Amino acid sequence: MHEKYDSRLVAGKLRRWSHYLQGYRLPTWEQIPTLGLYMDQVLTLLSRYLPFLPKKEKEEQIITTSAINNYVRMKLMPAPEKKKYSRVHIAYLIMICALKQSLTMSEIQRILPNGLTEDEVRRTYEAFIDQYTDSARIFVSMVEGMAAQLLEAEAADEADVNSFVLSTAVMTNFSRLLTTKLLDLQDMPFTEEAVALREPE
């Protein structure tokens, strides 16, 4: 049996989180170090860049050495040069770490193709930053709305918090579904007949 929510406590935490996210910014391309970094430096840097991402159980970092090696093996990102990771590698890792919270590795690979030039990676990363910032604004607005409803309700209780949990879960599900459908369209010719094949009955 799960512990009951304290709606006032939840509202306070939601507001603190929204204030944090309002001030948070992913590093710009220019802010990422140009010098090659070794693995331990990369892990420390990513923890500093993405402090809000959940850490794996019993891990001190948000990402592990083995995970990065797997990304290289799966060709999600270029291999390091003489065991050093450049700005291009860090940009890939920031995007991968952010996206893997909701997407599979194969889906990320389709969104972030490997084998790009440095200039192409820069443009991809800058577009990612813009999308991330815009989405964060929408998310912050939603979180603040939830907090306001909990604080203003005369009889806010656990049911109100559970309703928000369910609401965010359902929205996540629909967002995930839309991403999958859009990626599927990449594999089909853009004709009315092809689009019709993807439409539900």
mmCIF file of C-alpha atoms in Angstrom:
data_model
loop_
_atom_site.group_PDB
_atom_site.id
_atom_site.type_symbol
_atom_site.label_atom_id
_atom_site.label_comp_id
_atom_site.label_asym_id
_atom_site.label_seq_id
_atom_site.Cartn_x
_atom_site.Cartn_y
_atom_site.Cartn_z
ATOM 1 C CA MET A 1 0.000 0.000 0.000
ATOM 2 C CA HIS A 2 1.521 3.322 -1.053
ATOM 3 C CA GLU A 3 1.943 6.229 1.356
ATOM 4 C CA LYS A 4 -0.633 8.981 1.196
ATOM 5 C CA TYR A 5 0.171 12.282 -0.454
ATOM 6 C CA ASP A 6 0.276 15.539 1.500
ATOM 7 C CA SER A 7 -1.284 17.835 -1.117
ATOM 8 C CA ARG A 8 0.150 21.021 0.437
ATOM 9 C CA LEU A 9 3.622 19.511 0.541
ATOM 10 C CA VAL A 10 3.273 18.368 -3.076
ATOM 11 C CA ALA A 11 2.116 21.845 -4.148
ATOM 12 C CA GLY A 12 5.140 23.425 -2.480
ATOM 13 C CA LYS A 13 7.518 21.012 -4.162
ATOM 14 C CA LEU A 14 5.850 21.590 -7.541
ATOM 15 C CA ARG A 15 6.364 25.327 -7.207
ATOM 16 C CA ARG A 16 9.997 24.962 -6.183
ATOM 17 C CA TRP A 17 10.548 22.651 -9.156
ATOM 18 C CA SER A 18 8.865 25.044 -11.576
ATOM 19 C CA HIS A 19 11.009 27.925 -10.305
ATOM 20 C CA TYR A 20 14.113 25.796 -10.769
ATOM 21 C CA LEU A 21 13.142 24.847 -14.321
ATOM 22 C CA GLN A 22 12.376 28.480 -15.186
ATOM 23 C CA GLY A 23 15.995 29.375 -14.480
ATOM 24 C CA TYR A 24 17.564 26.209 -15.898
ATOM 25 C CA ARG A 25 19.241 26.288 -19.304
ATOM 26 C CA LEU A 26 21.049 23.589 -21.230
ATOM 27 C CA PRO A 27 24.567 24.679 -22.190
ATOM 28 C CA THR A 28 24.880 26.415 -25.530
ATOM 29 C CA TRP A 29 27.192 24.971 -28.180
ATOM 30 C CA GLU A 30 29.795 27.622 -27.314
ATOM 31 C CA GLN A 31 29.652 26.737 -23.606
ATOM 32 C CA ILE A 32 30.620 23.101 -24.208
ATOM 33 C CA PRO A 33 34.411 22.634 -23.802
ATOM 34 C CA THR A 34 36.386 22.365 -27.013
ATOM 35 C CA LEU A 35 39.292 20.468 -25.438
ATOM 36 C CA GLY A 36 39.162 16.682 -25.457
ATOM 37 C CA LEU A 37 37.942 15.206 -22.170
ATOM 38 C CA TYR A 38 38.574 11.811 -20.626
ATOM 39 C CA MET A 39 35.697 9.602 -19.526
ATOM 40 C CA ASP A 40 35.690 10.641 -15.845
ATOM 41 C CA GLN A 41 35.620 14.298 -16.870
ATOM 42 C CA VAL A 42 32.721 13.613 -19.234
ATOM 43 C CA LEU A 43 30.695 11.938 -16.458
ATOM 44 C CA THR A 44 31.260 14.884 -14.121
ATOM 45 C CA LEU A 45 30.379 17.411 -16.823
ATOM 46 C CA LEU A 46 27.125 15.664 -17.735
ATOM 47 C CA SER A 47 26.069 15.550 -14.070
ATOM 48 C CA ARG A 48 26.608 19.297 -13.939
ATOM 49 C CA TYR A 49 24.742 19.952 -17.187
ATOM 50 C CA LEU A 50 21.784 17.663 -16.420
ATOM 51 C CA PRO A 51 21.373 17.706 -12.620
ATOM 52 C CA PHE A 52 17.615 17.091 -12.685
ATOM 53 C CA LEU A 53 17.762 13.767 -14.541
ATOM 54 C CA PRO A 54 17.287 10.682 -12.337
ATOM 55 C CA LYS A 55 20.325 8.645 -11.394
ATOM 56 C CA LYS A 56 20.363 4.883 -11.625
ATOM 57 C CA GLU A 57 20.098 3.044 -8.345
ATOM 58 C CA LYS A 58 23.422 2.962 -6.463
ATOM 59 C CA GLU A 59 25.044 5.166 -9.142
ATOM 60 C CA GLU A 60 26.560 8.553 -8.404
ATOM 61 C CA GLN A 61 26.316 9.738 -12.017
ATOM 62 C CA ILE A 62 23.311 10.141 -14.309
ATOM 63 C CA ILE A 63 25.169 8.103 -16.911
ATOM 64 C CA THR A 64 27.781 5.370 -16.678
ATOM 65 C CA THR A 65 30.940 4.506 -18.568
ATOM 66 C CA SER A 66 29.351 1.323 -19.869
ATOM 67 C CA ALA A 67 26.329 3.265 -21.153
ATOM 68 C CA ILE A 68 28.535 5.650 -23.137
ATOM 69 C CA ASN A 69 30.521 2.734 -24.553
ATOM 70 C CA ASN A 70 27.231 1.134 -25.610
ATOM 71 C CA TYR A 71 26.131 4.322 -27.366
ATOM 72 C CA VAL A 72 29.340 4.255 -29.373
ATOM 73 C CA ARG A 73 28.962 0.543 -30.128
ATOM 74 C CA MET A 74 25.354 1.095 -31.256
ATOM 75 C CA LYS A 75 26.536 4.023 -33.421
ATOM 76 C CA LEU A 76 24.335 6.481 -31.569
ATOM 77 C CA MET A 77 27.372 8.766 -31.442
ATOM 78 C CA PRO A 78 30.919 8.870 -32.853
ATOM 79 C CA ALA A 79 33.749 6.978 -31.194
ATOM 80 C CA PRO A 80 36.155 8.994 -29.008
ATOM 81 C CA GLU A 81 39.450 10.071 -30.477
ATOM 82 C CA LYS A 82 42.343 8.537 -28.530
ATOM 83 C CA LYS A 83 39.997 8.034 -25.549
ATOM 84 C CA LYS A 84 39.073 11.729 -25.549
ATOM 85 C CA TYR A 85 35.613 13.203 -26.061
ATOM 86 C CA SER A 86 35.154 16.454 -27.974
ATOM 87 C CA ARG A 87 32.383 19.053 -28.089
ATOM 88 C CA VAL A 88 30.583 16.907 -30.672
ATOM 89 C CA HIS A 89 30.559 13.912 -28.310
ATOM 90 C CA ILE A 90 29.287 15.986 -25.380
ATOM 91 C CA ALA A 91 26.491 17.480 -27.509
ATOM 92 C CA TYR A 92 25.408 13.989 -28.576
ATOM 93 C CA LEU A 93 25.475 12.769 -24.966
ATOM 94 C CA ILE A 94 23.391 15.691 -23.692
ATOM 95 C CA MET A 95 20.730 14.999 -26.312
ATOM 96 C CA ILE A 96 20.809 11.230 -25.744
ATOM 97 C CA CYS A 97 20.560 11.555 -21.952
ATOM 98 C CA ALA A 98 17.598 13.916 -22.252
ATOM 99 C CA LEU A 99 15.745 11.858 -24.857
ATOM 100 C CA LYS A 100 16.316 8.426 -23.332
ATOM 101 C CA GLN A 101 13.911 9.303 -20.506
ATOM 102 C CA SER A 102 11.036 8.599 -22.910
ATOM 103 C CA LEU A 103 12.446 7.055 -26.120
ATOM 104 C CA THR A 104 14.146 3.788 -27.019
ATOM 105 C CA MET A 105 17.698 3.749 -28.295
ATOM 106 C CA SER A 106 16.557 2.844 -31.813
ATOM 107 C CA GLU A 107 14.158 5.800 -31.838
ATOM 108 C CA ILE A 108 16.882 8.160 -30.657
ATOM 109 C CA GLN A 109 19.133 6.841 -33.417
ATOM 110 C CA ARG A 110 16.498 7.839 -35.996
ATOM 111 C CA ILE A 111 16.135 11.298 -34.501
ATOM 112 C CA LEU A 112 19.884 11.884 -34.050
ATOM 113 C CA PRO A 113 21.662 10.261 -36.994
ATOM 114 C CA ASN A 114 25.369 9.512 -36.631
ATOM 115 C CA GLY A 115 28.006 10.424 -39.198
ATOM 116 C CA LEU A 116 27.216 14.151 -39.240
ATOM 117 C CA THR A 117 29.837 16.836 -39.753
ATOM 118 C CA GLU A 118 30.671 19.062 -36.793
ATOM 119 C CA ASP A 119 28.652 21.906 -38.306
ATOM 120 C CA GLU A 120 25.661 19.592 -38.790
ATOM 121 C CA VAL A 121 25.940 18.434 -35.159
ATOM 122 C CA ARG A 122 26.069 22.072 -34.041
ATOM 123 C CA ARG A 123 22.899 22.927 -35.978
ATOM 124 C CA THR A 124 21.147 19.792 -34.676
ATOM 125 C CA TYR A 125 22.149 20.608 -31.102
ATOM 126 C CA GLU A 126 21.059 24.240 -31.362
ATOM 127 C CA ALA A 127 17.669 23.161 -32.757
ATOM 128 C CA PHE A 128 17.393 20.679 -29.869
ATOM 129 C CA ILE A 129 18.131 23.462 -27.357
ATOM 130 C CA ASP A 130 15.383 25.644 -28.854
ATOM 131 C CA GLN A 131 12.830 22.803 -28.717
ATOM 132 C CA TYR A 132 13.860 21.865 -25.195
ATOM 133 C CA THR A 133 13.508 25.453 -23.976
ATOM 134 C CA ASP A 134 10.081 25.906 -25.606
ATOM 135 C CA SER A 135 8.824 22.605 -24.171
ATOM 136 C CA ALA A 136 10.151 23.519 -20.717
ATOM 137 C CA ARG A 137 8.092 26.726 -20.748
ATOM 138 C CA ILE A 138 4.917 24.760 -21.489
ATOM 139 C CA PHE A 139 5.777 22.208 -18.814
ATOM 140 C CA VAL A 140 6.503 24.900 -16.205
ATOM 141 C CA SER A 141 3.133 26.510 -16.922
ATOM 142 C CA MET A 142 1.418 23.158 -16.412
ATOM 143 C CA VAL A 143 3.262 22.486 -13.147
ATOM 144 C CA GLU A 144 2.422 25.934 -11.788
ATOM 145 C CA GLY A 145 -1.233 25.371 -12.681
ATOM 146 C CA MET A 146 -1.259 22.094 -10.772
ATOM 147 C CA ALA A 147 0.323 23.717 -7.723
ATOM 148 C CA ALA A 148 -2.160 26.590 -7.798
ATOM 149 C CA GLN A 149 -5.114 24.199 -7.938
ATOM 150 C CA LEU A 150 -3.829 22.235 -4.956
ATOM 151 C CA LEU A 151 -3.218 25.362 -2.883
ATOM 152 C CA GLU A 152 -6.518 27.010 -3.759
ATOM 153 C CA ALA A 153 -8.723 23.972 -3.184
ATOM 154 C CA GLU A 154 -10.507 24.235 0.144
ATOM 155 C CA ALA A 155 -10.447 20.500 0.646
ATOM 156 C CA ALA A 156 -7.449 19.348 -1.399
ATOM 157 C CA ASP A 157 -6.733 15.722 -0.646
ATOM 158 C CA GLU A 158 -4.848 12.709 -1.927
ATOM 159 C CA ALA A 159 -7.389 12.218 -4.706
ATOM 160 C CA ASP A 160 -6.415 15.578 -6.229
ATOM 161 C CA VAL A 161 -2.737 14.616 -6.339
ATOM 162 C CA ASN A 162 -3.550 11.169 -7.723
ATOM 163 C CA SER A 163 -5.572 12.869 -10.459
ATOM 164 C CA PHE A 164 -2.525 14.932 -11.470
ATOM 165 C CA VAL A 165 -0.310 11.837 -11.473
ATOM 166 C CA LEU A 166 -2.752 10.055 -13.759
ATOM 167 C CA SER A 167 -3.073 13.137 -15.983
ATOM 168 C CA THR A 168 0.685 13.455 -16.526
ATOM 169 C CA ALA A 169 0.966 9.712 -17.173
ATOM 170 C CA VAL A 170 -1.748 9.855 -19.835
ATOM 171 C CA MET A 171 -0.165 12.902 -21.502
ATOM 172 C CA THR A 172 3.173 11.104 -21.544
ATOM 173 C CA ASN A 173 1.506 8.143 -23.213
ATOM 174 C CA PHE A 174 -0.045 10.276 -25.962
ATOM 175 C CA SER A 175 3.213 12.164 -26.562
ATOM 176 C CA ARG A 176 5.058 8.853 -26.819
ATOM 177 C CA LEU A 177 2.445 7.521 -29.247
ATOM 178 C CA LEU A 178 2.672 10.623 -31.455
ATOM 179 C CA THR A 179 6.471 10.384 -31.591
ATOM 180 C CA THR A 180 6.234 6.753 -32.707
ATOM 181 C CA LYS A 181 3.707 7.559 -35.421
ATOM 182 C CA LEU A 182 5.783 10.468 -36.753
ATOM 183 C CA LEU A 183 8.897 8.295 -36.887
ATOM 184 C CA ASP A 184 6.938 5.608 -38.742
ATOM 185 C CA LEU A 185 6.014 8.139 -41.424
ATOM 186 C CA GLN A 186 9.722 8.558 -42.237
ATOM 187 C CA ASP A 187 9.710 5.053 -43.692
ATOM 188 C CA MET A 188 6.755 5.633 -46.007
ATOM 189 C CA PRO A 189 6.400 7.594 -49.262
ATOM 190 C CA PHE A 190 4.515 10.835 -48.666
ATOM 191 C CA THR A 191 1.311 10.149 -50.576
ATOM 192 C CA GLU A 192 -2.322 10.319 -49.542
ATOM 193 C CA GLU A 193 -2.542 6.532 -49.815
ATOM 194 C CA ALA A 194 0.493 6.035 -47.548
ATOM 195 C CA VAL A 195 -0.811 8.445 -44.917
ATOM 196 C CA ALA A 196 -4.216 6.766 -45.015
ATOM 197 C CA LEU A 197 -2.559 3.460 -44.141
ATOM 198 C CA ARG A 198 -1.419 4.955 -40.852
ATOM 199 C CA GLU A 199 -4.805 6.334 -39.881
ATOM 200 C CA PRO A 200 -6.781 4.366 -37.278
ATOM 201 C CA GLU A 201 -10.019 2.773 -38.408
#
